[in-house]
Short mmCIF file of C-alpha atoms and ligand atoms in Angstrom, two decimals:
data_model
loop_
_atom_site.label_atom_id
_atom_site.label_comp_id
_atom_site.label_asym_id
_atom_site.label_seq_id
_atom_site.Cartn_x
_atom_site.Cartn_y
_atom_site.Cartn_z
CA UNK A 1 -40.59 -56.30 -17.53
CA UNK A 2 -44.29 -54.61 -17.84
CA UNK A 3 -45.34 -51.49 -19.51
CA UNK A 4 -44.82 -49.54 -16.32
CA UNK A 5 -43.45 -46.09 -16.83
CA UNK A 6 -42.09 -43.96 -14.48
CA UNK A 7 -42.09 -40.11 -14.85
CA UNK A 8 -39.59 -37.57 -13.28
CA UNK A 9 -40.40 -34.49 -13.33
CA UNK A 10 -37.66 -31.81 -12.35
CA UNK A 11 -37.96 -28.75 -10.62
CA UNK A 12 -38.60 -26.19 -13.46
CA UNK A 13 -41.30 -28.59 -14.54
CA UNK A 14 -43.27 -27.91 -11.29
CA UNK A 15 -41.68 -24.38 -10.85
CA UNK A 16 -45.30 -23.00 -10.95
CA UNK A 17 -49.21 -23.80 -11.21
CA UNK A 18 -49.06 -24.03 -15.11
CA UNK A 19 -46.20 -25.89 -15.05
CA UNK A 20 -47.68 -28.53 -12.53
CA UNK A 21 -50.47 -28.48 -15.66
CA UNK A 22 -48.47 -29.15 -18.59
CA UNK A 23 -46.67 -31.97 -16.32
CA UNK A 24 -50.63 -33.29 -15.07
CA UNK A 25 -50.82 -33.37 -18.56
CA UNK A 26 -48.15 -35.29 -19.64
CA UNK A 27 -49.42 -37.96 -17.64
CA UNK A 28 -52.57 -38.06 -18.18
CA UNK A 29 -51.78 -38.80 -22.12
CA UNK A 30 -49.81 -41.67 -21.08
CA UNK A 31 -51.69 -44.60 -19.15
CA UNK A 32 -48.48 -46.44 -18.42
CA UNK A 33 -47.42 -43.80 -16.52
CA UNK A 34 -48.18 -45.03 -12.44
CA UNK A 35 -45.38 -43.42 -10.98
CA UNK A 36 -44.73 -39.83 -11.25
CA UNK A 37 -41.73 -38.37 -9.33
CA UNK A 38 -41.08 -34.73 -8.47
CA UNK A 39 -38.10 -32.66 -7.63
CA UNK A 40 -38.89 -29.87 -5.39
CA UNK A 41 -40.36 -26.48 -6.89
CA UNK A 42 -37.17 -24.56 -9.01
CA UNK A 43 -35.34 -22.19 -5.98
CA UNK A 44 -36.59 -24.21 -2.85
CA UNK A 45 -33.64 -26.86 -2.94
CA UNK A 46 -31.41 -23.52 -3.17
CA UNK A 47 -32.92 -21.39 -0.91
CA UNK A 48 -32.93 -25.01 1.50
CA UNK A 49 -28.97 -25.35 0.89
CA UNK A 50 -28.67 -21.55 2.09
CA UNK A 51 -30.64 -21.97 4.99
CA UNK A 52 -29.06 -25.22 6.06
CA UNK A 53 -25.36 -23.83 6.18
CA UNK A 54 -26.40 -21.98 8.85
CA UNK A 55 -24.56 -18.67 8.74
CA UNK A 56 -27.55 -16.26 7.90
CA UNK A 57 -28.75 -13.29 9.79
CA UNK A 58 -32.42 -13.84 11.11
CA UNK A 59 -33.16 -11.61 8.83
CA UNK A 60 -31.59 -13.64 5.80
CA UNK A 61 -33.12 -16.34 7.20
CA UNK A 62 -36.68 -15.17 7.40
CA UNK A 63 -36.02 -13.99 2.89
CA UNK A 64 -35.23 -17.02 2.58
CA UNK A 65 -38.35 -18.62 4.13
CA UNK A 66 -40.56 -16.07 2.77
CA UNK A 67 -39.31 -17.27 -0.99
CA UNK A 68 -40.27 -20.59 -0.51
CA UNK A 69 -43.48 -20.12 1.19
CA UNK A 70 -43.79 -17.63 -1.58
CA UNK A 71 -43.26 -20.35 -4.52
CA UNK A 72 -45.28 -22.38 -2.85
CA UNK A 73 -48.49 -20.26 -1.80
CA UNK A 74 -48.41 -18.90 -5.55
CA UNK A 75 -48.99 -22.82 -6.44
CA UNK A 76 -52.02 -23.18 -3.97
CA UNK A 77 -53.75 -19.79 -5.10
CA UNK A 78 -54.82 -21.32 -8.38
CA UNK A 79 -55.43 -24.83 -7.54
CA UNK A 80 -58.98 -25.53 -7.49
CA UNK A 81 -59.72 -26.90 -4.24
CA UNK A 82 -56.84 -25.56 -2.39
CA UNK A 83 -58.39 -26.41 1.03
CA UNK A 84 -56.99 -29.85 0.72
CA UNK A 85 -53.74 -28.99 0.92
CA UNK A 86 -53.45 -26.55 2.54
CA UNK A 87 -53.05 -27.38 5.89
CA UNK A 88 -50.07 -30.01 5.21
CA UNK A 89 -48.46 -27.72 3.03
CA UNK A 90 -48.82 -24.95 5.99
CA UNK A 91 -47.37 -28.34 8.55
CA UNK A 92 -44.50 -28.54 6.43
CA UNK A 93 -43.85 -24.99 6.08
CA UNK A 94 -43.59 -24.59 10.09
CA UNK A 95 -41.51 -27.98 10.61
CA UNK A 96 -38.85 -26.37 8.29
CA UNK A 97 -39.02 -22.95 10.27
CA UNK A 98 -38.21 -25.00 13.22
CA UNK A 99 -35.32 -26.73 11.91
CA UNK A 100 -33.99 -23.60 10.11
CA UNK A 101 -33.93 -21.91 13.30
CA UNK A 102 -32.06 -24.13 15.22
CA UNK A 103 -28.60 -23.56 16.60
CA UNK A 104 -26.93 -26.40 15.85
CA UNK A 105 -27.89 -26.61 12.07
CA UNK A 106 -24.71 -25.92 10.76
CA UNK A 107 -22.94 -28.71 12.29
CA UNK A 108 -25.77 -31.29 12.28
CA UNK A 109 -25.80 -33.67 9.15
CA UNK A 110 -29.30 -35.02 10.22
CA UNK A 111 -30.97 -32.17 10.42
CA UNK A 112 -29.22 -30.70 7.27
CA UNK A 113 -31.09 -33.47 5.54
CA UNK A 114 -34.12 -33.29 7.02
CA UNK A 115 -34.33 -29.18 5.92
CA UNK A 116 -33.52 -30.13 2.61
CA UNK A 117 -36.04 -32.58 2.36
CA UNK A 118 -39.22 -30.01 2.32
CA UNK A 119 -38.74 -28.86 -1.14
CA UNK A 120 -39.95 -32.53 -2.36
CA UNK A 121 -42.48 -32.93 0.67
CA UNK A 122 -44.50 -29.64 -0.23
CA UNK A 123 -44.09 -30.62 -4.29
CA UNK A 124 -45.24 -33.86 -4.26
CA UNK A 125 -48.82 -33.04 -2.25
CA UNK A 126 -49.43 -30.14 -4.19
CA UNK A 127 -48.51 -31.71 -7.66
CA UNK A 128 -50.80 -34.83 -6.29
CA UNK A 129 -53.53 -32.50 -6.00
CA UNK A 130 -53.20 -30.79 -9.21
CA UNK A 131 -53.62 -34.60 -11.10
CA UNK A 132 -56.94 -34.83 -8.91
CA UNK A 133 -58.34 -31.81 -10.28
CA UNK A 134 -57.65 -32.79 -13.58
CA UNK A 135 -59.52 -35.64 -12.95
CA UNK A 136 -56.67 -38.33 -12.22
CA UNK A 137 -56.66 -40.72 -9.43
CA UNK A 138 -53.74 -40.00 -7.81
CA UNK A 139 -52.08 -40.13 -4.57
CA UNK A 140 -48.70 -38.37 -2.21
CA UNK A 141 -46.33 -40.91 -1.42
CA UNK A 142 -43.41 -40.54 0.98
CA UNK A 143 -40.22 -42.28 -0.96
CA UNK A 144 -38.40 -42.39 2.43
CA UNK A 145 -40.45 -45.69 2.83
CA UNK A 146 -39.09 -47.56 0.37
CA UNK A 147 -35.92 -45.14 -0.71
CA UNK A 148 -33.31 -46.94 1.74
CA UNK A 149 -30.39 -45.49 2.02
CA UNK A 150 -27.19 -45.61 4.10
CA UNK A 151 -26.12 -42.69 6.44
CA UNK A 152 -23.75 -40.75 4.30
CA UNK A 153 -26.31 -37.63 4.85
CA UNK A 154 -26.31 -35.15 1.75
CA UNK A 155 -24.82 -37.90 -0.43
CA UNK A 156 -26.73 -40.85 0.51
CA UNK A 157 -26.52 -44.42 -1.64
CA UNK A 158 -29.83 -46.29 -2.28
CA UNK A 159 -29.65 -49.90 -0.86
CA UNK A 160 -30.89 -51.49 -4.19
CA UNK A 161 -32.36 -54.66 -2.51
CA UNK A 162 -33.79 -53.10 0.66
CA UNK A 163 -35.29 -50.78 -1.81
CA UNK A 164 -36.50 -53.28 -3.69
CA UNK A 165 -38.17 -55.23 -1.08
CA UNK A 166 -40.08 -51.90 0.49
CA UNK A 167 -41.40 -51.29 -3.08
CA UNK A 168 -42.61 -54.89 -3.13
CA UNK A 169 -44.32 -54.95 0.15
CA UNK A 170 -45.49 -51.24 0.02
CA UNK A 171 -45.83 -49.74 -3.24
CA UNK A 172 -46.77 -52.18 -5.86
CA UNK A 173 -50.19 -52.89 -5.13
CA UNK A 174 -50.69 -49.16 -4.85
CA UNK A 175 -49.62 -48.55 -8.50
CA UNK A 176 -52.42 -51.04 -9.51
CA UNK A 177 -54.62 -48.82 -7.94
CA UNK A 178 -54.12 -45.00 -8.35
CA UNK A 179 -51.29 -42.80 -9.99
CA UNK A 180 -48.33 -42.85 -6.94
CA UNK A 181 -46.52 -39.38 -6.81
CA UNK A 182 -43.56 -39.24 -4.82
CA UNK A 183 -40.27 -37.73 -3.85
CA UNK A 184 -37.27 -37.50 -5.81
CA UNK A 185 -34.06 -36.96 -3.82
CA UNK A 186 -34.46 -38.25 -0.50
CA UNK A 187 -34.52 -41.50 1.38
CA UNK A 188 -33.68 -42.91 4.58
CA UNK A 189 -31.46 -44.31 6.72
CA UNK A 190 -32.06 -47.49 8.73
CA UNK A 191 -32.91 -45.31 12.18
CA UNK A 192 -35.32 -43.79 9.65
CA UNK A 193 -33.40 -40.75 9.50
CA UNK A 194 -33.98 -38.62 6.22
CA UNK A 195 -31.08 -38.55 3.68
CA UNK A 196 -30.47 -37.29 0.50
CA UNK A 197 -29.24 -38.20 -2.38
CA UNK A 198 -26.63 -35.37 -3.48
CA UNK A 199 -27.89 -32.35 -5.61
CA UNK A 200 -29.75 -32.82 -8.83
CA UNK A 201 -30.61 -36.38 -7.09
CA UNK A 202 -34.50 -36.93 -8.21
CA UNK A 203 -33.18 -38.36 -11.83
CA UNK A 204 -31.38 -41.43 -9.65
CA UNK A 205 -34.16 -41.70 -7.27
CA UNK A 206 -36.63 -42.41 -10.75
CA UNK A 207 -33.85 -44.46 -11.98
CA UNK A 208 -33.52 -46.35 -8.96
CA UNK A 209 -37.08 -46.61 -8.41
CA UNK A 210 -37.77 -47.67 -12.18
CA UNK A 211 -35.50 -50.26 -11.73
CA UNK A 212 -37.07 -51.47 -8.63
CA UNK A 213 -40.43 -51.80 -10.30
CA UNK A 214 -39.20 -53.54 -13.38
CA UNK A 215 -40.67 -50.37 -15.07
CA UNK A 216 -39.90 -51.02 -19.07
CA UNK A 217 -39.43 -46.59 -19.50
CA UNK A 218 -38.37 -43.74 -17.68
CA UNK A 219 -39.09 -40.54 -18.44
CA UNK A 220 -37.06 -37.56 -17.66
CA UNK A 221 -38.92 -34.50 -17.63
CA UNK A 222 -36.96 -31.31 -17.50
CA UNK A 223 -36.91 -27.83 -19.24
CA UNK A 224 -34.88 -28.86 -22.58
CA UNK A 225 -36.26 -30.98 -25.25
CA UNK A 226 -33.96 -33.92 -24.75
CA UNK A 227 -30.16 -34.10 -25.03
CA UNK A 228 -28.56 -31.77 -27.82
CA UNK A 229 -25.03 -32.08 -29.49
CA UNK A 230 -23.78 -29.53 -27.17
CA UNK A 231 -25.04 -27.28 -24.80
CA UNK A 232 -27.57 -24.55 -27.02
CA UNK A 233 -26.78 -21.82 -24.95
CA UNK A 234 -22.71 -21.95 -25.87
CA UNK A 235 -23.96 -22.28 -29.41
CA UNK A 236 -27.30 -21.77 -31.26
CA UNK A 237 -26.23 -24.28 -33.93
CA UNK A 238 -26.59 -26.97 -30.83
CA UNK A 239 -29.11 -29.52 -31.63
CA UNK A 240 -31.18 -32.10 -30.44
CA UNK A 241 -29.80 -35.93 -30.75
CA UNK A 242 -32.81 -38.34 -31.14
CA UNK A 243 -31.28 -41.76 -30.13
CA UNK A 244 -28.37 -42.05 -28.20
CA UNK A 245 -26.48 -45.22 -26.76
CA UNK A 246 -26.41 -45.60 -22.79
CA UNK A 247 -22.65 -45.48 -23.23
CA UNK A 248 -22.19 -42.27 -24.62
CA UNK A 249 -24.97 -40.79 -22.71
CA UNK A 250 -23.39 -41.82 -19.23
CA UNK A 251 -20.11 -40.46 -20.97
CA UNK A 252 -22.14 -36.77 -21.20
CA UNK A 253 -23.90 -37.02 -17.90
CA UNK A 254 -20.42 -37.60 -16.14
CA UNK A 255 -18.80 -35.02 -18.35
CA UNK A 256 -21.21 -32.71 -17.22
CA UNK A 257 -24.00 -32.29 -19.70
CA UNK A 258 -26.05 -31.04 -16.75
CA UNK A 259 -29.13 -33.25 -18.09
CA UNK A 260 -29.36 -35.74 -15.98
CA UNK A 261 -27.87 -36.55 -13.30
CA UNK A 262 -24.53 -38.58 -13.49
CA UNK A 263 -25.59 -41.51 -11.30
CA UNK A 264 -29.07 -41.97 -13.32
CA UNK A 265 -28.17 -44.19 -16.11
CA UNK A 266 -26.50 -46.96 -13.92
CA UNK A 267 -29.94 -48.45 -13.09
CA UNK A 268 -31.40 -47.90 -16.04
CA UNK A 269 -28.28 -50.07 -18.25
CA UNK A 270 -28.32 -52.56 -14.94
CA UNK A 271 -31.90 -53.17 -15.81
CA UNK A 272 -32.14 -52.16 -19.50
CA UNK A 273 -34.90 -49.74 -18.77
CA UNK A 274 -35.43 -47.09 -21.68
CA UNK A 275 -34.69 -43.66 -20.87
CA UNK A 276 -36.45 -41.14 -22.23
CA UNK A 277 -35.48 -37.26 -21.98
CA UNK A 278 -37.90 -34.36 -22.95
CA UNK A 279 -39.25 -31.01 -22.39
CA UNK A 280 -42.27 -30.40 -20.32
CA UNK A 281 -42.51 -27.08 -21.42
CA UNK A 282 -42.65 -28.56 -25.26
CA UNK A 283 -43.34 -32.09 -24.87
CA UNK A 284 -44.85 -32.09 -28.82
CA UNK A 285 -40.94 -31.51 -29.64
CA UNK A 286 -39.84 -34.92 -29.00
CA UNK A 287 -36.65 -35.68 -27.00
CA UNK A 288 -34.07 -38.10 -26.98
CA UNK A 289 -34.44 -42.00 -26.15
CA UNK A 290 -31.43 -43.72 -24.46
CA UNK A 291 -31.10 -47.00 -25.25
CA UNK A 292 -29.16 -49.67 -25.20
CA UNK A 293 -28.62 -50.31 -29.24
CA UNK A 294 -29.31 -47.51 -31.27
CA UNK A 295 -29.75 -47.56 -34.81
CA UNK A 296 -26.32 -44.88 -36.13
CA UNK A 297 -23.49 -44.55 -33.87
CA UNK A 298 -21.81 -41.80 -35.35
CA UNK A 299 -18.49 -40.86 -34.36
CA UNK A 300 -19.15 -37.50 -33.10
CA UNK A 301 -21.81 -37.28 -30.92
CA UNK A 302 -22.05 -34.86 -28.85
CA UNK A 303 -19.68 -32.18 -26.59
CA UNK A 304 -19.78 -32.52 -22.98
CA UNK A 305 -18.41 -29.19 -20.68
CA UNK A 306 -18.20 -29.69 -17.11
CA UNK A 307 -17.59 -26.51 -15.11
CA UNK A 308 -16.05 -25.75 -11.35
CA UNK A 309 -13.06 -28.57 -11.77
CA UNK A 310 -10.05 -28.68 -9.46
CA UNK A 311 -7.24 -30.29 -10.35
CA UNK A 312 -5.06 -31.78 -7.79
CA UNK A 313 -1.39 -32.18 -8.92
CA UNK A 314 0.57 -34.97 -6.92
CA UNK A 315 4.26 -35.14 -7.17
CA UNK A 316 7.13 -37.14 -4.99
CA UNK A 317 10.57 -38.47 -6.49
CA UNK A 318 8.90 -41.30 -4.63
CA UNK A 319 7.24 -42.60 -6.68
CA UNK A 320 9.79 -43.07 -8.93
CA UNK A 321 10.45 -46.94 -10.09
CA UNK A 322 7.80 -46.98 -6.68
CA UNK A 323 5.15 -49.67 -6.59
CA UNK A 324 2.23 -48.64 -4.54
CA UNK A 325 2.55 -44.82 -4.15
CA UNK A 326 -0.87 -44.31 -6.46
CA UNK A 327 -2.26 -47.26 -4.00
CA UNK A 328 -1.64 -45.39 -0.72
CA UNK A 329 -2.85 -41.85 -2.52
CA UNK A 330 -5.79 -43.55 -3.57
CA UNK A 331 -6.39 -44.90 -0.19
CA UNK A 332 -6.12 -41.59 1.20
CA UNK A 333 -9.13 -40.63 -1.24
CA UNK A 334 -11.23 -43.27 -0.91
CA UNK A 335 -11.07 -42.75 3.11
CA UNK A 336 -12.41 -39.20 2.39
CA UNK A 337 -14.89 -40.41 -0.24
CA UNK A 338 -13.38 -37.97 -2.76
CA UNK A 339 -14.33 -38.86 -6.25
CA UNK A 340 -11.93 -38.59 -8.79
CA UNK A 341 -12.85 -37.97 -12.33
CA UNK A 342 -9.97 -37.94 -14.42
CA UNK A 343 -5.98 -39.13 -13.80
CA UNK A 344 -2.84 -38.80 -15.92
CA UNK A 345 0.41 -39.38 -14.71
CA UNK A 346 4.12 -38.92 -15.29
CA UNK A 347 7.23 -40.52 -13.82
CA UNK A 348 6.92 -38.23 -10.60
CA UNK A 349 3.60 -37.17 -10.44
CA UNK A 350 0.69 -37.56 -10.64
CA UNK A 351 -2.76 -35.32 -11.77
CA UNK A 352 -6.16 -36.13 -10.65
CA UNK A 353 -9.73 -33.98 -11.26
CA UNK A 354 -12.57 -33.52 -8.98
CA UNK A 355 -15.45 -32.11 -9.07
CA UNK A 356 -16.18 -29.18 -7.09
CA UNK A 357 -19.34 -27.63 -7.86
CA UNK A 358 -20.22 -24.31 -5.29
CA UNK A 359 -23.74 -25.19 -4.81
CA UNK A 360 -22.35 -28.45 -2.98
CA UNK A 361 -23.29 -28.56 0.69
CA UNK A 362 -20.20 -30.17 1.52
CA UNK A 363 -16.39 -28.95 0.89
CA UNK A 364 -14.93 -31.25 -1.59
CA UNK A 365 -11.19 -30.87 -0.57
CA UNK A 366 -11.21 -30.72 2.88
CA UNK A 367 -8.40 -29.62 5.22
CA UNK A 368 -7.54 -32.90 6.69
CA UNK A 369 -7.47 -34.29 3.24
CA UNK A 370 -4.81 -32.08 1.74
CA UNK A 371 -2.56 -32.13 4.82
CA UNK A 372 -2.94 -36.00 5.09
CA UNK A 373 -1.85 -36.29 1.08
CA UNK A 374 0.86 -33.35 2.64
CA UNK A 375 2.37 -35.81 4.35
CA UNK A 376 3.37 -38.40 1.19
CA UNK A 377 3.79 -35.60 -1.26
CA UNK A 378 3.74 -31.91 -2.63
CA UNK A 379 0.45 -31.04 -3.25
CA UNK A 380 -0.53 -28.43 -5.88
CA UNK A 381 -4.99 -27.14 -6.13
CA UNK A 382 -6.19 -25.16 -9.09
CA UNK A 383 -9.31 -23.94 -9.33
CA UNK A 384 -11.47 -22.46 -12.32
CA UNK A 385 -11.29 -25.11 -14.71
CA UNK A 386 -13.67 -26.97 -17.03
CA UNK A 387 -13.54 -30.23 -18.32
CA UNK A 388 -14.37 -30.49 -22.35
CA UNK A 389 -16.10 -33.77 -23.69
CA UNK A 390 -15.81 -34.87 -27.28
CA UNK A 391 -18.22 -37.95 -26.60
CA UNK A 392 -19.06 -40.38 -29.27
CA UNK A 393 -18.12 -44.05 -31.15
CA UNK A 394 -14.86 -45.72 -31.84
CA UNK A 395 -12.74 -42.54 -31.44
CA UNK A 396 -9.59 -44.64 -30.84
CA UNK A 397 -10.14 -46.26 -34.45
CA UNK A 398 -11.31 -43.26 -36.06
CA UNK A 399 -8.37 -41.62 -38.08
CA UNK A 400 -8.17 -37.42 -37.12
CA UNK A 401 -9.82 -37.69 -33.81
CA UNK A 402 -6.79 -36.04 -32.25
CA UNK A 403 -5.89 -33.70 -34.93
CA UNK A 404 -9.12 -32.60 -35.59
CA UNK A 405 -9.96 -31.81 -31.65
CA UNK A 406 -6.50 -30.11 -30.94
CA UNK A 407 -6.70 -27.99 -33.84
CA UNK A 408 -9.81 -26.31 -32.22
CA UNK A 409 -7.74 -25.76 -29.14
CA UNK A 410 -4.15 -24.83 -30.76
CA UNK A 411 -4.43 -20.94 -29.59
CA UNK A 412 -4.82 -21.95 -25.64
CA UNK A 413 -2.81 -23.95 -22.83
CA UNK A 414 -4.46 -27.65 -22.05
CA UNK A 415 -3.78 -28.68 -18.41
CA UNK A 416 -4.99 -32.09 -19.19
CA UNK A 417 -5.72 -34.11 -21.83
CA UNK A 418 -7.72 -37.42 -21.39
CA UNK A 419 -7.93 -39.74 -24.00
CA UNK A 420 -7.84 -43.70 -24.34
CA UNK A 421 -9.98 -45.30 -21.81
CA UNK A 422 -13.26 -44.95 -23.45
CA UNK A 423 -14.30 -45.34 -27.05
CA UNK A 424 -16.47 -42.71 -26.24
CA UNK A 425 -14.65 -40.33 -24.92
CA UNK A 426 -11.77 -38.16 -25.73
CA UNK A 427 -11.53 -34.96 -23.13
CA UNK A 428 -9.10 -32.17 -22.20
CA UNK A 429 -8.88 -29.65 -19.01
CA UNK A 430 -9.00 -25.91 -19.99
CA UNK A 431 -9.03 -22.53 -18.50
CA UNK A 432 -12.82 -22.54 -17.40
CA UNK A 433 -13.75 -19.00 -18.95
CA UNK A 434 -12.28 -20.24 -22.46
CA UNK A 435 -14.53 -23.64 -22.35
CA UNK A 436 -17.33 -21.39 -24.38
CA UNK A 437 -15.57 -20.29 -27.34
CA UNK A 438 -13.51 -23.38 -27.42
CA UNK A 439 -16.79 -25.77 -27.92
CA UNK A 440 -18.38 -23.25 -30.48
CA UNK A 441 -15.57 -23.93 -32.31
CA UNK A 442 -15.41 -27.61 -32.01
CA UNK A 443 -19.06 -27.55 -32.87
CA UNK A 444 -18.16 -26.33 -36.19
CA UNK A 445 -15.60 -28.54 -37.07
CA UNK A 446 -16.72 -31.86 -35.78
CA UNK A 447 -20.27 -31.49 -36.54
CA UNK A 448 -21.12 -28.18 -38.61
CA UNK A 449 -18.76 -28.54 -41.54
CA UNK A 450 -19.69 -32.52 -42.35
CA UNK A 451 -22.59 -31.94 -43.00
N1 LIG B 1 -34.36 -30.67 -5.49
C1 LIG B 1 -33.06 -31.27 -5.55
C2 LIG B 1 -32.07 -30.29 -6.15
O1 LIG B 1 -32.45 -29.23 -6.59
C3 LIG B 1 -33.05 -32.56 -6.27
C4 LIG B 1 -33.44 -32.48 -7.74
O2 LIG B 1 -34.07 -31.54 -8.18
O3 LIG B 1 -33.10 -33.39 -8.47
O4 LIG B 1 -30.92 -30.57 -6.16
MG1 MG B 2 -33.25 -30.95 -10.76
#
């Protein structure tokens, strides 16, 4: 382990020219800080998502190329020397034309991947240039030579030791030399095909690439000043949790607090790299450290809401005194590489969530899916549910944990209601346009009225 940091910054820190400042800034206070990674600009990745399904108008299509050459020409205009960029940035702007125009977008995964790649191409060169003319050494990087991946396009999976060894051979002597910025989200495959990571994937690429470099801190930069007891927008009284254990914070990221990204942490407790979360915007405000021992593990922590949940009901007198029914459902799953987040069962059936967010690029629940689970069983799909998180320490040992959740929630139906696996975690499905006045109140209870 060295003193190596690696930075992330996401896309509303680099929305803008300023915003590439305050980030330029950031790391120039910080001379541990080698490697900087950068989502794309805030509204490219979306306006690349629309684009790559294909379906626009040409005239759709040409809005949505004018935004991002838009976001990004607003960028050059107040760099200093924009000359030196210009002329990639203008490359990269007419290589994604090309592959927005073509016909056979829609049912391409490659070339879905490759689109979505420019938002991070045309960020990283510009925010290189931006820590030049603030007088830092620094240098563009392209991450799909050392972020290996396998071919599962739009969700690809880092190869942790082909990743390591490209770092090795190609990156670390760099990092002695000059401030490295590269791409968050994408990778490649081993045709050297592009791939990416999934949305909100630039957190797990730093994670991944921290963890490659034996970096001893990662820093998450994004537009909140760290991780707060609940989400401040559902209630002002939200605030801002300075330590935090990697447990409980992988228990928030996967129930939804949209912070980082869900996948991030599992490098960073593999190789005990701290995590740092803070505001570019505010950096003076502190954030939140995630580590491995904090000092207080209270047992509330925090409240988690994940949004756009299905839930997939299961039921078949089969499985009654049945062994192996939940193996052969499961199967069916795993074949489509369907995630599922939460499971409770009865005698006859069984209830499973998934996450099924609509900026996804891919259909969650697809056709062939439900009639192949059609086959074994009746199949039920509800939509327009959230998932609430009480997150926090020994909540199984703690007397009132139930009583004092449910009581919050004793006006309104529960589809679901999660609780036992985790220490950390005790969580309930709810009618999704409830989930805001539901946490306000839990906020009160559990963490207004103790104190
Ligand atoms: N630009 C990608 C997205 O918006 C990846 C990221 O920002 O983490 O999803
Ligand atoms: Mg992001």
């Amino acid at each position: 382990m060295n003193s190596l940091v690696v930075a992330k910054f996401g896309g509303t820190s680099v929305a803008n020219y300023q915003a590439m400042q305050r980030c330029a800034n950031i790391v120039n206070q910080n001379t541990s800080t080698r490697l900087v990674v950068v989502s794309a600009s805030a509204g490219v990745t979306n306006a690349l998502v629309a684009l790559s399904k294909g379906a626009l108008s040409e005239q759709e299509q040409q809005a949505q190329l004018d935004g991002i050459r838009e976001i990004q020409s607003n960028i050059l205009a107040e760099l200093a020397s924009p000359k030196k960029v210009l002329k990639q940035i203008d490359d990269l702007l007419a290589q994604l034309s090309e592959i927005a125009m073509s016909d056979n977008l829609d049912t391409n995964p490659l070339l879905k991947d490759e689109l979505l790649s420019f938002g991070e191409r045309m960020s990283s060169v510009i925010f290189a240039q931006v820590l030049n003319e603030l007088g830092i050494k620094a240098e563009c990087f392209d991450a799909r030579e050392v972020m290996k991946t396998d071919n599962r396009f739009s969700q690809a999976q880092p190869d942790l030791v082909q990743v390591k060894s490209h770092v090795e051979a190609s990156l670390v002597k760099k990092l002695s030399e000059t401030v490295i910025v590269t791409q968050g989200f994408i990778g490649s495959d081993d045709e050297s095909n592009t791939t990416t990571l999934g949305r909100g994937g630039s957190d797990f690429s730093a994670a991944i690439l921290a963890e490659a470099l034996a970096a001893s801190e990662l820093h998450i930069w994004t537009d909140v000043s760290g991780i707060f007891t609940t989400d401040p927008r559902i209630t002002s009284n939200a605030r801002a949790i300075p330590e935090i254990s990697f447990d409980e914070a992988a228990e928030m990221a996967i129930f939804g607090a949209k912070i980082l990204h869900p996948a991030t942490l599992i490098p960073a407790i593999r190789s005990g790299t701290r995590v740092f979360v803070g505001s570019s915007r505010e950096p003076e405000k502190g954030g939140t450290w995630v580590l491995k021992s904090p000092e207080n593990r209270p047992a509330y922590r925090a409240i988690a809401l994940r949004r756009e949940q299905t839930l997939l009901t299961l039921k078949s007198p089969n499985m009654l005194l049945a062994s192996g029914f939940l193996a052969n459902v499961f199967a069916v799953l795993a074949r489509h590489k369907v995630s599922v987040d939460l499971i409770t069962t009865s005698e006859i059936s069984v209830a499973l969530t998934i996450d099924n967010p609509s900026n996804s690029n891919t259909k969650v629940l697809s056709q062939g899916l439900l009639d192949e689970l059609a086959e074994m069983c009746q199949v039920r799909v509800e939509d327009k549910l959230a998932l609430v998180a009480v997150i926090g320490n020994r909540l199984q040992e703690t007397h009132g944990v139930s009583a004092n959740i449910l009581s919050c929630v004793e006006q309104h139906n529960l589809r679901m209601i999660c609780h036992g696996a985790s220490q950390h975690n005790f969580c309930f499905l709810i009618e999704e346009s409830l989930a805001g006045s539901v946490i306000t109140r839990l906020h009160k209870v559990l963490f207004e009225q103790q104190s």
